Short mmCIF file of C-alpha atoms (C1' of nucleotides) in Angstrom, two decimals:
data_model
loop_
_atom_site.label_atom_id
_atom_site.label_comp_id
_atom_site.label_asym_id
_atom_site.label_seq_id
_atom_site.Cartn_x
_atom_site.Cartn_y
_atom_site.Cartn_z
CA MET A 1089 -114.26 -63.39 27.37
CA SER A 1090 -111.47 -64.15 24.91
CA LYS A 1091 -112.22 -67.36 22.93
CA ARG A 1092 -109.81 -68.94 20.60
CA PRO A 1093 -110.65 -68.13 16.82
CA ASN A 1094 -111.90 -71.80 16.41
CA LYS A 1095 -112.76 -72.35 12.82
CA SER A 1096 -114.93 -75.28 12.70
CA SER A 1097 -114.05 -76.13 9.06
CA SER A 1098 -112.90 -74.49 5.71
CA ASN A 1099 -113.71 -76.02 2.36
CA ARG A 1100 -112.82 -75.26 -1.25
CA LEU A 1101 -115.74 -74.35 -3.28
CA SER A 1102 -114.73 -75.44 -6.68
CA SER A 1103 -116.41 -78.61 -6.46
CA SER A 1104 -119.71 -77.42 -5.24
CA PRO A 1105 -122.79 -77.80 -7.32
CA PRO A 1106 -123.16 -74.47 -9.11
CA ASP A 1107 -126.69 -73.87 -8.23
CA GLU A 1108 -126.18 -73.98 -4.60
CA LEU A 1109 -125.14 -70.27 -4.66
CA ASN A 1110 -127.61 -68.76 -6.91
CA HIS A 1111 -129.48 -67.00 -4.10
CA ILE A 1112 -126.43 -64.51 -3.66
CA PRO A 1113 -127.15 -61.59 -5.93
CA LEU A 1114 -123.55 -60.72 -6.53
CA LEU A 1115 -122.65 -64.03 -7.79
CA LYS A 1116 -125.75 -64.23 -9.96
CA ILE A 1117 -124.78 -61.29 -12.13
CA LEU A 1118 -121.21 -62.56 -13.08
CA SER A 1119 -120.58 -64.00 -16.50
CA SER A 1120 -120.43 -67.72 -16.12
CA ALA A 1121 -116.87 -67.69 -17.04
CA ASP A 1122 -116.15 -65.03 -14.49
CA ARG A 1123 -118.22 -66.86 -12.05
CA ARG A 1124 -116.09 -70.06 -12.25
CA ARG A 1125 -112.99 -68.04 -11.77
CA VAL A 1126 -114.59 -66.33 -8.62
CA LEU A 1127 -115.58 -69.62 -7.19
CA GLN A 1128 -111.93 -70.65 -7.24
CA ASP A 1129 -111.05 -67.87 -5.06
CA LEU A 1130 -113.94 -68.14 -2.64
CA THR A 1131 -113.65 -70.55 0.35
CA GLU A 1132 -116.48 -71.45 2.89
CA GLN A 1133 -115.77 -71.08 6.48
CA ARG A 1134 -118.08 -72.60 9.23
CA TYR A 1135 -118.50 -71.08 12.59
CA THR A 1136 -120.49 -71.69 15.85
CA LYS A 1137 -122.21 -69.57 18.44
CA ARG A 1138 -119.00 -69.30 20.61
CA ASP A 1139 -116.54 -68.19 17.80
CA VAL A 1140 -115.77 -64.76 16.54
CA ILE A 1141 -115.45 -64.21 12.85
CA PHE A 1142 -113.13 -61.27 13.35
CA ARG A 1143 -112.75 -58.63 16.10
CA GLU A 1144 -113.05 -54.86 16.16
CA GLY A 1145 -109.42 -53.67 15.40
CA ASP A 1146 -108.23 -56.66 13.47
CA PRO A 1147 -106.70 -56.02 10.15
CA THR A 1148 -108.94 -56.43 7.23
CA GLU A 1149 -107.83 -59.28 4.95
CA TYR A 1150 -111.02 -60.67 3.48
CA PHE A 1151 -114.19 -59.67 1.85
CA HIS A 1152 -117.17 -61.88 3.13
CA ILE A 1153 -120.51 -63.20 2.12
CA VAL A 1154 -123.08 -64.67 4.44
CA LYS A 1155 -124.10 -68.07 3.01
CA GLU A 1156 -126.22 -69.69 5.87
CA GLY A 1157 -127.23 -68.32 9.19
CA THR A 1158 -127.20 -64.99 11.02
CA VAL A 1159 -124.10 -62.85 11.89
CA LYS A 1160 -124.27 -59.77 14.25
CA CYS A 1161 -121.86 -56.87 13.78
CA VAL A 1162 -121.25 -55.25 17.05
CA LYS A 1163 -119.05 -52.40 18.50
CA SER A 1164 -118.31 -52.22 22.16
CA THR A 1165 -116.90 -49.64 24.66
CA PRO A 1166 -113.98 -50.31 26.98
CA GLU A 1167 -116.56 -50.42 29.96
CA GLY A 1168 -118.09 -53.44 28.31
CA LYS A 1169 -121.22 -51.92 26.88
CA GLU A 1170 -122.26 -53.30 23.56
CA CYS A 1171 -124.30 -51.90 20.58
CA THR A 1172 -125.20 -54.25 17.64
CA LEU A 1173 -124.91 -52.30 14.49
CA LYS A 1174 -126.54 -54.70 12.06
CA MET A 1175 -127.85 -58.47 11.73
CA LEU A 1176 -126.40 -59.83 8.40
CA MET A 1177 -128.56 -62.56 6.85
CA PRO A 1178 -127.87 -64.95 3.89
CA GLY A 1179 -126.89 -63.12 0.74
CA ASP A 1180 -125.48 -60.09 2.54
CA LEU A 1181 -122.12 -58.97 2.04
CA PHE A 1182 -119.69 -57.55 4.48
CA CYS A 1183 -116.32 -55.93 4.59
CA CYS A 1184 -117.12 -54.93 1.11
CA ASP A 1185 -116.02 -51.50 1.43
CA ALA A 1186 -112.61 -50.59 0.19
CA ALA A 1187 -111.61 -48.91 3.41
CA THR A 1188 -110.85 -52.45 3.67
CA PHE A 1189 -107.77 -51.35 1.54
CA GLU A 1190 -104.13 -51.13 2.77
CA GLY A 1191 -103.53 -51.54 6.56
CA ALA A 1192 -107.31 -50.70 7.58
CA CYS A 1193 -108.94 -52.44 10.58
CA HIS A 1194 -112.31 -53.63 11.18
CA PRO A 1195 -114.60 -51.01 12.67
CA GLY A 1196 -116.66 -53.80 14.47
CA THR A 1197 -116.67 -57.31 15.50
CA ALA A 1198 -118.42 -59.91 13.70
CA GLN A 1199 -120.08 -62.85 15.66
CA PRO A 1200 -122.30 -65.65 14.61
CA MET A 1201 -125.71 -65.89 16.18
CA GLY A 1202 -125.70 -69.77 15.87
CA ASP A 1203 -124.08 -72.07 13.29
CA VAL A 1204 -123.23 -69.99 10.24
CA SER A 1205 -121.54 -70.58 6.99
CA ILE A 1206 -119.40 -67.76 5.39
CA LEU A 1207 -118.03 -67.44 2.02
CA ARG A 1208 -114.69 -65.34 1.77
CA MET A 1209 -112.26 -64.07 -0.68
CA ASN A 1210 -108.96 -62.17 -0.05
CA LYS A 1211 -108.74 -58.53 -0.74
CA LYS A 1212 -106.44 -58.94 -3.79
CA SER A 1213 -108.78 -61.26 -5.62
CA TYR A 1214 -111.74 -59.32 -4.66
CA PHE A 1215 -110.65 -56.04 -6.09
CA GLU A 1216 -109.34 -57.93 -9.19
CA MET A 1217 -112.89 -59.19 -9.67
CA LEU A 1218 -114.32 -55.77 -9.33
CA ARG A 1219 -111.90 -54.35 -11.87
CA ARG A 1220 -112.64 -57.07 -14.36
CA ASN A 1221 -116.41 -56.89 -13.81
CA PRO A 1222 -117.86 -53.38 -13.53
CA GLU A 1223 -121.42 -54.74 -13.17
CA ALA A 1224 -120.10 -56.53 -10.13
CA ALA A 1225 -118.78 -53.17 -8.78
CA ILE A 1226 -122.19 -51.54 -9.35
CA GLU A 1227 -123.85 -54.48 -7.51
CA VAL A 1228 -121.48 -53.59 -4.60
CA ILE A 1229 -122.18 -49.80 -4.76
CA LYS A 1230 -126.02 -50.65 -4.64
CA HIS A 1231 -125.39 -52.96 -1.59
CA LEU A 1232 -123.34 -50.39 0.33
CA GLY A 1233 -125.90 -47.61 -0.51
CA ASN A 1234 -128.75 -49.63 0.94
CA ARG A 1235 -126.54 -50.38 4.00
CA LEU A 1236 -125.83 -46.69 4.35
CA LYS A 1237 -129.54 -45.80 4.09
CA GLU A 1238 -130.24 -48.16 6.66
CA ALA A 1239 -127.60 -47.01 9.03
CA GLN A 1240 -128.88 -43.43 8.66
CA GLU A 1241 -132.41 -44.44 9.28
CA LYS A 1242 -131.29 -46.16 12.59
CA ALA A 1243 -129.31 -43.00 13.56
CA LYS A 1244 -132.38 -41.07 13.21
CA VAL A 1245 -134.47 -43.45 15.29
CA LEU A 1246 -131.84 -43.63 17.92
CA ALA A 1247 -131.58 -39.84 17.94
CA LEU A 1248 -135.32 -38.87 17.95
CA ASP A 1249 -137.39 -41.83 19.21
CA ARG A 1250 -138.30 -43.32 22.69
CA ALA A 1251 -137.22 -46.64 23.76
CA ASP A 1252 -140.50 -48.30 23.09
CA GLN A 1253 -140.76 -46.75 19.57
CA ARG A 1254 -137.20 -47.85 18.76
CA LEU A 1255 -138.13 -51.43 19.99
CA ALA A 1256 -141.33 -51.31 17.83
CA SER A 1257 -139.24 -50.15 14.95
CA LEU A 1258 -136.80 -53.13 15.36
CA LEU A 1259 -139.64 -55.65 15.42
CA VAL A 1260 -141.23 -54.24 12.35
CA ASP A 1261 -138.04 -54.32 10.63
CA LEU A 1262 -137.04 -57.86 11.55
CA ALA A 1263 -140.51 -59.05 10.83
CA THR A 1264 -140.82 -57.54 7.28
CA LYS A 1265 -137.34 -58.50 6.23
CA ASN A 1266 -136.69 -61.85 7.89
CA GLY A 1267 -140.17 -63.01 9.27
CA VAL A 1268 -141.63 -66.31 8.29
CA LYS A 1269 -145.53 -66.93 8.41
CA ASP A 1270 -146.95 -68.60 11.29
CA PRO A 1271 -150.31 -69.57 12.45
CA GLN A 1272 -149.95 -67.21 15.38
CA GLY A 1273 -148.54 -64.32 13.17
CA ILE A 1274 -144.97 -63.71 11.95
CA LYS A 1275 -142.20 -65.75 13.47
CA LEU A 1276 -138.65 -64.38 13.68
CA PRO A 1277 -136.23 -66.97 12.46
CA MET A 1278 -133.30 -66.39 14.61
CA ARG A 1279 -132.82 -66.71 18.42
CA LEU A 1280 -133.20 -63.21 19.68
CA THR A 1281 -132.97 -62.46 23.55
CA ARG A 1282 -134.14 -59.21 25.05
CA GLN A 1283 -130.54 -58.48 25.67
CA ASP A 1284 -129.90 -58.82 21.90
CA MET A 1285 -132.80 -56.49 21.30
CA ALA A 1286 -131.55 -53.93 23.95
CA ASN A 1287 -128.16 -53.88 22.17
CA MET A 1288 -129.80 -53.21 18.89
CA VAL A 1289 -131.95 -50.35 20.03
CA GLY A 1290 -129.64 -48.74 22.60
CA THR A 1291 -131.14 -49.44 25.98
CA THR A 1292 -130.73 -51.70 28.82
CA THR A 1293 -131.85 -55.40 29.02
CA GLU A 1294 -134.33 -54.25 31.95
CA THR A 1295 -136.02 -51.52 29.93
CA THR A 1296 -136.28 -53.92 26.96
CA ILE A 1297 -137.91 -56.42 29.30
CA ARG A 1298 -140.37 -54.25 30.65
CA ILE A 1299 -141.46 -52.83 27.27
CA MET A 1300 -141.73 -56.34 25.77
CA SER A 1301 -143.72 -57.43 28.83
CA ARG A 1302 -146.02 -54.47 27.91
CA PHE A 1303 -146.35 -55.42 24.32
CA LYS A 1304 -146.96 -59.04 25.22
CA ARG A 1305 -149.75 -58.00 27.56
CA ASP A 1306 -151.18 -55.78 24.75
CA ARG A 1307 -151.12 -58.83 22.45
CA LEU A 1308 -148.55 -57.12 20.02
CA VAL A 1309 -146.04 -60.07 20.44
CA SER A 1310 -145.73 -63.26 22.12
CA GLY A 1311 -142.96 -65.99 23.06
CA THR A 1312 -139.45 -65.48 24.02
CA ALA A 1313 -135.80 -65.69 22.76
CA THR A 1314 -136.28 -69.18 21.04
CA ARG A 1315 -139.60 -68.51 19.38
CA LEU A 1316 -140.51 -64.86 19.22
CA ILE A 1317 -143.74 -64.11 17.48
CA ILE A 1318 -144.98 -60.72 16.05
CA ARG A 1319 -148.75 -60.79 16.48
CA ASP A 1320 -149.91 -57.30 15.54
CA LEU A 1321 -147.54 -55.88 13.00
CA ALA A 1322 -149.97 -52.81 12.29
CA ALA A 1323 -150.03 -51.76 15.92
CA LEU A 1324 -146.22 -51.90 16.16
CA LYS A 1325 -145.91 -49.88 13.10
CA ALA A 1326 -148.34 -47.17 14.31
CA LEU A 1327 -146.37 -47.06 17.52
CA ALA A 1328 -142.93 -46.84 15.80
CA SER A 1329 -144.07 -43.63 14.00
CA ALA A 1330 -146.27 -42.12 16.58
CA MET B 1446 -141.79 -23.63 5.53
CA SER B 1447 -141.89 -24.43 1.80
CA LYS B 1448 -139.55 -22.20 -0.30
CA ARG B 1449 -139.40 -22.35 -4.04
CA PRO B 1450 -136.46 -24.58 -5.39
CA ASN B 1451 -134.46 -21.33 -6.44
CA LYS B 1452 -131.46 -22.21 -8.25
CA SER B 1453 -129.37 -19.11 -8.31
CA SER B 1454 -127.56 -20.36 -11.53
CA SER B 1455 -126.57 -23.37 -13.47
CA ASN B 1456 -123.47 -23.45 -15.75
CA ARG B 1457 -121.82 -25.66 -18.27
CA LEU B 1458 -118.37 -26.83 -16.92
CA SER B 1459 -116.65 -27.73 -20.29
CA SER B 1460 -115.10 -24.35 -20.61
CA SER B 1461 -113.86 -24.26 -16.94
CA PRO B 1462 -110.14 -24.19 -16.38
CA PRO B 1463 -109.27 -28.06 -15.82
CA ASP B 1464 -107.31 -27.40 -12.74
CA GLU B 1465 -110.14 -25.93 -10.82
CA LEU B 1466 -111.42 -29.40 -10.07
CA ASN B 1467 -108.38 -31.06 -9.07
CA HIS B 1468 -109.16 -31.45 -5.26
CA ILE B 1469 -112.03 -33.79 -6.09
CA PRO B 1470 -110.65 -37.33 -5.54
CA LEU B 1471 -113.09 -39.03 -8.04
CA LEU B 1472 -112.18 -36.81 -10.89
CA LYS B 1473 -108.57 -37.03 -10.29
CA ILE B 1474 -108.29 -40.62 -11.06
CA LEU B 1475 -109.97 -40.45 -14.47
CA SER B 1476 -108.02 -40.75 -17.66
CA SER B 1477 -107.65 -37.45 -19.20
CA ALA B 1478 -109.91 -38.58 -22.14
CA ASP B 1479 -112.58 -39.93 -19.78
CA ARG B 1480 -112.30 -36.72 -17.67
CA ARG B 1481 -113.03 -34.59 -20.67
CA ARG B 1482 -116.03 -36.70 -21.26
CA VAL B 1483 -117.31 -36.42 -17.76
CA LEU B 1484 -116.91 -32.94 -17.58
CA GLN B 1485 -119.23 -32.77 -20.57
CA ASP B 1486 -121.84 -34.27 -18.49
CA LEU B 1487 -121.33 -32.37 -15.30
CA THR B 1488 -123.13 -28.98 -14.56
CA GLU B 1489 -122.43 -26.76 -11.78
CA GLN B 1490 -125.34 -25.57 -9.58
CA ARG B 1491 -125.26 -22.70 -7.12
CA TYR B 1492 -127.61 -22.52 -4.21
CA THR B 1493 -127.90 -20.08 -1.18
CA LYS B 1494 -128.93 -20.76 2.47
CA ARG B 1495 -132.78 -20.57 1.88
CA ASP B 1496 -132.89 -22.92 -1.02
CA VAL B 1497 -133.34 -26.71 -0.70
CA ILE B 1498 -131.07 -28.82 -3.20
CA PHE B 1499 -133.62 -31.67 -2.89
CA ARG B 1500 -136.21 -32.84 -0.35
CA GLU B 1501 -136.68 -36.01 1.32
CA GLY B 1502 -139.04 -38.16 -0.75
CA ASP B 1503 -138.16 -36.44 -4.18
CA PRO B 1504 -137.18 -38.85 -6.75
CA THR B 1505 -133.43 -39.34 -7.30
CA GLU B 1506 -132.36 -37.86 -10.60
CA TYR B 1507 -128.72 -36.83 -10.18
CA PHE B 1508 -125.46 -37.87 -8.79
CA HIS B 1509 -123.79 -34.97 -6.78
CA ILE B 1510 -120.43 -33.58 -5.72
CA VAL B 1511 -119.84 -30.81 -3.37
CA LYS B 1512 -117.64 -28.18 -5.02
CA GLU B 1513 -117.70 -25.38 -2.56
CA GLY B 1514 -119.44 -24.83 0.75
CA THR B 1515 -121.14 -27.02 3.17
CA VAL B 1516 -124.37 -29.08 2.66
CA LYS B 1517 -126.26 -30.70 5.43
CA CYS B 1518 -128.15 -33.88 4.99
CA VAL B 1519 -131.30 -34.10 7.30
CA LYS B 1520 -134.20 -36.26 8.05
CA SER B 1521 -137.21 -35.01 9.85
CA THR B 1522 -140.46 -36.50 11.51
CA PRO B 1523 -143.93 -35.32 10.89
CA GLU B 1524 -143.90 -33.53 14.17
CA GLY B 1525 -141.27 -31.35 13.03
CA LYS B 1526 -138.27 -32.88 14.84
CA GLU B 1527 -135.01 -32.84 12.87
CA CYS B 1528 -131.97 -34.88 12.86
CA THR B 1529 -128.70 -34.00 10.81
CA LEU B 1530 -127.24 -36.94 9.59
CA LYS B 1531 -124.21 -35.67 7.86
CA MET B 1532 -122.37 -32.51 6.95
CA LEU B 1533 -120.98 -32.69 3.54
CA MET B 1534 -117.89 -30.86 2.59
CA PRO B 1535 -116.02 -29.92 -0.60
CA GLY B 1536 -115.07 -33.06 -2.54
CA ASP B 1537 -117.68 -35.22 -0.90
CA LEU B 1538 -120.16 -37.36 -3.12
CA PHE B 1539 -123.80 -37.58 -2.40
CA CYS B 1540 -126.56 -39.91 -3.92
CA CYS B 1541 -123.59 -42.07 -5.26
CA ASP B 1542 -125.52 -45.03 -4.07
CA ALA B 1543 -127.34 -46.83 -6.80
CA ALA B 1544 -130.38 -47.25 -4.69
CA THR B 1545 -130.58 -43.91 -6.66
CA PHE B 1546 -131.67 -46.46 -9.47
CA GLU B 1547 -135.21 -46.86 -10.86
CA GLY B 1548 -137.92 -45.12 -9.11
CA ALA B 1549 -135.88 -44.56 -5.84
CA CYS B 1550 -136.45 -41.57 -3.52
CA HIS B 1551 -134.25 -39.43 -1.52
CA PRO B 1552 -134.01 -40.72 2.05
CA GLY B 1553 -133.08 -37.30 3.37
CA THR B 1554 -133.23 -33.54 2.56
CA ALA B 1555 -129.92 -31.74 1.38
CA GLN B 1556 -129.80 -28.26 2.40
CA PRO B 1557 -126.85 -25.72 1.95
CA MET B 1558 -125.42 -24.02 5.18
CA GLY B 1559 -124.65 -20.96 3.30
CA ASP B 1560 -123.58 -20.34 -0.35
CA VAL B 1561 -122.63 -23.53 -2.02
CA SER B 1562 -121.73 -24.82 -5.39
CA ILE B 1563 -122.61 -28.37 -6.46
CA LEU B 1564 -121.58 -30.38 -9.44
CA ARG B 1565 -124.11 -32.92 -10.61
CA MET B 1566 -124.62 -35.44 -13.35
CA ASN B 1567 -127.83 -37.46 -14.33
CA LYS B 1568 -128.00 -41.07 -13.32
CA LYS B 1569 -127.49 -42.36 -16.75
CA SER B 1570 -124.39 -40.52 -17.57
CA TYR B 1571 -123.13 -41.51 -14.00
CA PHE B 1572 -123.72 -45.30 -14.47
CA GLU B 1573 -122.15 -45.21 -17.81
CA MET B 1574 -119.00 -43.52 -16.29
CA LEU B 1575 -118.79 -46.25 -13.72
CA ARG B 1576 -119.10 -49.06 -16.24
CA ARG B 1577 -116.47 -47.52 -18.42
CA ASN B 1578 -114.03 -46.91 -15.52
CA PRO B 1579 -113.82 -49.46 -12.88
CA GLU B 1580 -111.36 -47.37 -10.83
CA ALA B 1581 -114.08 -44.75 -10.55
CA ALA B 1582 -116.33 -47.45 -9.26
CA ILE B 1583 -113.90 -48.57 -6.90
CA GLU B 1584 -113.32 -44.92 -5.68
CA VAL B 1585 -117.04 -44.68 -5.08
CA ILE B 1586 -117.03 -47.96 -3.10
CA LYS B 1587 -114.32 -46.59 -1.09
CA HIS B 1588 -116.27 -43.37 -0.37
CA LEU B 1589 -119.50 -45.25 0.52
CA GLY B 1590 -117.46 -47.49 2.75
CA ASN B 1591 -116.05 -44.47 4.81
CA ARG B 1592 -119.66 -43.09 4.91
CA LEU B 1593 -121.08 -46.19 6.23
CA LYS B 1594 -118.30 -46.58 8.84
CA GLU B 1595 -119.03 -43.02 9.84
CA ALA B 1596 -122.82 -43.61 10.16
CA GLN B 1597 -122.21 -46.69 12.34
CA GLU B 1598 -119.75 -44.89 14.75
CA LYS B 1599 -122.52 -42.28 14.84
CA ALA B 1600 -125.17 -44.85 15.67
CA LYS B 1601 -122.88 -46.36 18.44
CA VAL B 1602 -122.31 -42.78 19.84
CA LEU B 1603 -126.05 -42.05 19.85
CA ALA B 1604 -126.78 -45.53 21.41
CA LEU B 1605 -124.23 -45.64 24.34
CA ASP B 1606 -123.14 -42.23 25.27
CA ARG B 1607 -124.47 -39.15 27.37
CA ALA B 1608 -125.38 -35.74 25.69
CA ASP B 1609 -122.12 -34.11 26.64
CA GLN B 1610 -119.97 -36.95 25.38
CA ARG B 1611 -121.99 -36.90 22.11
CA LEU B 1612 -121.31 -33.24 21.83
CA ALA B 1613 -117.71 -33.56 22.63
CA SER B 1614 -117.44 -36.19 19.96
CA LEU B 1615 -119.10 -33.78 17.38
CA LEU B 1616 -116.77 -31.19 18.14
CA VAL B 1617 -113.67 -33.42 18.02
CA ASP B 1618 -114.76 -34.72 14.64
CA LEU B 1619 -115.52 -31.24 13.15
CA ALA B 1620 -112.22 -29.81 14.40
CA THR B 1621 -110.15 -32.70 13.23
CA LYS B 1622 -111.84 -33.00 9.87
CA ASN B 1623 -112.56 -29.51 8.86
CA GLY B 1624 -111.07 -27.10 11.42
CA VAL B 1625 -108.59 -24.56 10.48
CA LYS B 1626 -105.73 -23.05 12.62
CA ASP B 1627 -106.28 -20.11 14.70
CA PRO B 1628 -104.51 -18.14 17.39
CA GLN B 1629 -106.93 -19.15 20.00
CA GLY B 1630 -107.08 -22.81 18.97
CA ILE B 1631 -108.90 -24.49 16.06
CA LYS B 1632 -111.63 -22.60 14.14
CA LEU B 1633 -114.60 -24.25 12.65
CA PRO B 1634 -114.98 -23.00 9.07
CA MET B 1635 -118.85 -23.25 8.83
CA ARG B 1636 -121.61 -21.12 10.72
CA LEU B 1637 -122.91 -23.59 13.31
CA THR B 1638 -125.62 -22.82 15.87
CA ARG B 1639 -126.30 -24.57 19.09
CA GLN B 1640 -129.44 -25.57 17.32
CA ASP B 1641 -127.51 -27.20 14.48
CA MET B 1642 -125.27 -29.07 16.78
CA ALA B 1643 -128.39 -30.40 18.92
CA ASN B 1644 -129.76 -31.80 15.57
CA MET B 1645 -126.45 -33.52 14.89
CA VAL B 1646 -126.33 -35.18 18.37
CA GLY B 1647 -129.84 -35.92 18.99
CA THR B 1648 -130.56 -33.55 21.86
CA THR B 1649 -132.57 -30.20 22.41
CA THR B 1650 -131.20 -26.83 21.79
CA GLU B 1651 -131.47 -26.08 25.51
CA THR B 1652 -129.53 -28.84 26.41
CA THR B 1653 -126.87 -28.18 23.86
CA ILE B 1654 -126.60 -24.57 25.07
CA ARG B 1655 -126.33 -25.65 28.67
CA ILE B 1656 -123.43 -28.07 27.90
CA MET B 1657 -121.77 -25.55 25.56
CA SER B 1658 -121.95 -23.08 28.24
CA ARG B 1659 -120.31 -25.50 30.67
CA PHE B 1660 -117.51 -26.17 28.13
CA LYS B 1661 -117.12 -22.49 27.63
CA ARG B 1662 -116.70 -21.89 31.38
CA ASP B 1663 -114.18 -24.67 31.46
CA ARG B 1664 -112.28 -23.09 28.63
CA LEU B 1665 -112.73 -26.14 26.32
CA VAL B 1666 -114.33 -23.87 23.59
CA SER B 1667 -115.22 -20.22 22.79
CA GLY B 1668 -117.40 -18.19 20.48
CA THR B 1669 -120.78 -18.69 19.17
CA ALA B 1670 -122.37 -19.76 15.79
CA THR B 1671 -120.53 -17.37 13.57
CA ARG B 1672 -117.19 -18.09 15.13
CA LEU B 1673 -116.79 -21.22 16.97
CA ILE B 1674 -113.39 -22.08 18.34
CA ILE B 1675 -112.15 -25.24 19.84
CA ARG B 1676 -109.55 -24.41 22.44
CA ASP B 1677 -108.75 -27.66 24.22
CA LEU B 1678 -109.19 -30.62 21.83
CA ALA B 1679 -107.40 -33.06 24.15
CA ALA B 1680 -109.88 -32.55 26.85
CA LEU B 1681 -112.85 -32.88 24.54
CA LYS B 1682 -111.32 -36.08 23.32
CA ALA B 1683 -110.98 -37.27 26.76
CA LEU B 1684 -114.57 -36.53 27.69
CA ALA B 1685 -115.88 -38.15 24.38
CA SER B 1686 -114.34 -41.55 25.26
CA ALA B 1687 -114.70 -41.32 29.21
"C1'" DA C 425 -128.44 2.97 12.35
"C1'" DA C 426 -132.71 1.29 13.80
"C1'" DA C 427 -135.72 -2.59 13.83
"C1'" DA C 428 -136.60 -7.33 13.38
"C1'" DA C 429 -135.18 -11.90 13.79
"C1'" DA C 430 -132.26 -15.48 15.49
"C1'" DA C 431 -129.46 -17.07 18.78
"C1'" DT C 432 -127.91 -17.61 23.59
"C1'" DA C 433 -128.69 -18.05 28.23
"C1'" DT C 434 -130.83 -19.67 32.69
"C1'" DG C 435 -134.34 -21.31 35.87
"C1'" DA C 436 -138.22 -24.58 37.40
"C1'" DC C 437 -140.31 -28.91 37.07
"C1'" DG C 438 -141.54 -33.45 35.45
"C1'" DT C 439 -140.46 -37.98 33.52
"C1'" DG C 440 -138.16 -41.63 30.77
"C1'" DC C 441 -135.16 -44.69 31.57
"C1'" DG C 442 -130.75 -46.34 33.86
"C1'" DT C 443 -129.09 -48.65 38.00
"C1'" DC C 444 -129.27 -52.02 41.61
"C1'" DA C 445 -131.54 -55.65 43.92
"C1'" DT C 446 -133.88 -59.93 44.27
"C1'" DG C 447 -136.69 -63.72 42.60
"C1'" DT C 448 -138.81 -66.86 38.88
"C1'" DT C 449 -138.80 -69.43 34.56
"C1'" DT C 450 -136.77 -71.18 30.46
"C1'" DT C 451 -132.91 -73.32 28.11
"C1'" DG C 452 -129.23 -76.30 27.27
"C1'" DA C 453 -125.35 -79.41 28.60
"C1'" DG C 454 -124.04 -83.77 30.49
"C1'" DC D 609 -133.72 -86.19 34.04
"C1'" DT D 610 -130.98 -83.18 36.65
"C1'" DC D 611 -128.73 -79.19 37.49
"C1'" DA D 612 -126.34 -74.95 36.38
"C1'" DA D 613 -126.49 -71.28 33.55
"C1'" DA D 614 -129.17 -67.83 31.01
"C1'" DA D 615 -133.09 -65.50 30.17
"C1'" DC D 616 -137.13 -63.15 31.96
"C1'" DA D 617 -139.56 -60.59 35.40
"C1'" DT D 618 -140.72 -56.77 38.54
"C1'" DG D 619 -139.90 -53.28 42.28
"C1'" DA D 620 -137.51 -48.96 44.29
"C1'" DC D 621 -134.94 -45.09 43.59
"C1'" DG D 622 -132.29 -41.40 41.46
"C1'" DC D 623 -130.57 -38.63 37.69
"C1'" DA D 624 -130.13 -36.99 32.95
"C1'" DC D 625 -132.42 -34.70 29.86
"C1'" DG D 626 -136.71 -32.98 27.81
"C1'" DT D 627 -140.34 -29.27 28.27
"C1'" DC D 628 -141.89 -24.63 28.85
"C1'" DA D 629 -141.37 -20.02 30.31
"C1'" DT D 630 -138.82 -15.70 30.19
"C1'" DA D 631 -134.75 -12.52 29.50
"C1'" DT D 632 -130.64 -10.92 27.25
"C1'" DT D 633 -127.33 -10.76 23.40
"C1'" DT D 634 -125.97 -11.31 18.71
"C1'" DT D 635 -126.82 -11.34 13.96
"C1'" DT D 636 -129.33 -9.97 9.84
"C1'" DT D 637 -132.22 -7.07 7.32
"C1'" DT D 638 -134.02 -2.75 5.75
#
DNA sequence: AAAAAAATATGACGTGCGTCATGTTTTGAG
DNA sequence: CTCAAAACATGACGCACGTCATATTTTTTT
C-alpha cells in the first residue's frame, strides 16, 4: 500500500518556451512582467501512476497546477473504502484555497491517473503573487466558485439519485468536459476502470459493472477501461435527470 | 408553492453604529477608509420564514453576507425532492464566487429558516472592492476553500456512510459549530425538523424519524424541532466514524 | 382556547444495491 | 509470446432503506 514518494523529475521553468504555458488561464492574465516573476517561482514535477503527489493529512506546502495528464483527488476511510472527489485535468488548480495557510493539512490524497506533469509554487510565493495581482486572486475565486458549484451538484446527485442515474451523470459530465470526437461517438481521454467509476459515484465495483453492462446492451456506451466510448449522450442525459 | 418575493425591509447601513458589524471577518480586515466605502455600498435586507431570498436559476446580481439568523441553501428536482446543501450562519458569505459574473445563474435556492437579516452589495461594487483590496480577496479565497472542503467532506459521507452515520455526522457538525451550552447537553440554536435533517443527509423523513427515535431511546439526543439537544456528543462521534 | 396545520411516531412490505463467491477476458510486464 | 495480475462478468442472497398508510402529539394560527 505505501509507496515511496518517488518524484520522477523536477525542473526549473525559467528557461521554458513562454508559449508552452499559454493554455493555463491563471497565467494568461498576469502582466508579462509578473508572469516572468511567477515562472521563476514555479517548478515542474513529473509523476507516474504508482506515485502519490500528496497524501490526506500531509501538511500543505504548495499550490499546484495540472500541466499534463489527469490527477484524481480521493478520500478514504480507515476500512479501506475510497471515494473519488474530483478528476483534475490540464489547467486545473488545486490547493488554491488558503485553508492551505498555517499548519493546515490536505483534506484528500492526490494521485496521478498515468504520467502527469504538475507545476507548483510554495505557499509564500503564491500568496505574494495574489497580493501583487488582484486579477489573479479574482481568477482563483472564480475557479474555486466553479469547484464549489460542482461539489454541490455532486452532493445533490449522491443524495437524491439512483446508482444508474449517478453513473449516467458521471458519463455525461466526462464526455462533455473532456471527451474527444470519435467515429463511434465520444471517446474519454483517460483510462477509467469500472472501479474508478464506482469510486466516483459512491457504489461498488460490482454494481457499476452490472449497470455498465446494461448500458452496453442498450448501445449507450462501448469499450472498457482503456477505450471507453459514449455512444448515445442524449439517452444518458435523459436517464441522468429522469 | 410560489410566494411573492416579499422583502420585509431594506435599510441603508451608512448610519449604523460601526461596531455592529465587527463579527464579520471580511469587514474586519478592511482598512477603516475602505470599510467606510464598503458600508456605503452594502444594504441590509430582512426576510421571514415564508420568503425566498433567491431562487435556483435566478440571475445572480448580488454578493451576500448573513448578518443575523440562519439561511438554508437548497437544490431540488423537478419531482419535488429537496436536498439541503448548506446552512449559512451569521458571518457566512454567499454568492462570493465570481461564477456570479456575467449572466450566471444561482445554482440553488436560498431560504431563511426564520427571521434573518442579510447584507448585500451589487456585483460591480463587490469586484471593485476585491480589486482595491487584495487582503479581502484572500479572505474570500479562504472562505471558499473552507466551503469547498466542507462540500467534499459531505460528498464523501453521502457516498460511503449509512443513514444513521450520516445523521450522526450532521448532529456532530451542527453541535460543534453552532451549538450552545445547556444544562442537558448542547442545544442547537435553530429550529430543525426531522424533515430538515432528512434533506441535509439525503434520506426520507420517515427514516430520519426512526433513527432519531433510536438516538432518543439511547439517550444520545432529546427534544424535537423547536428544542433539539445533543446529550452524548462522544457517542455520536463514535457512530459517525464507525 | 379552539381549530388547523405541522411534525412525530410506528407498522407492513417491496426493492435497490451491497456482499460474497466463482469464472472469463483483457492488460501489461518481462 | 507468455504468464500473472487486473479488470470484467454473472449469479445467489440478505439487509438497509424507500414507500405507503394511519395515528398521535406538538406547534402555529386565529
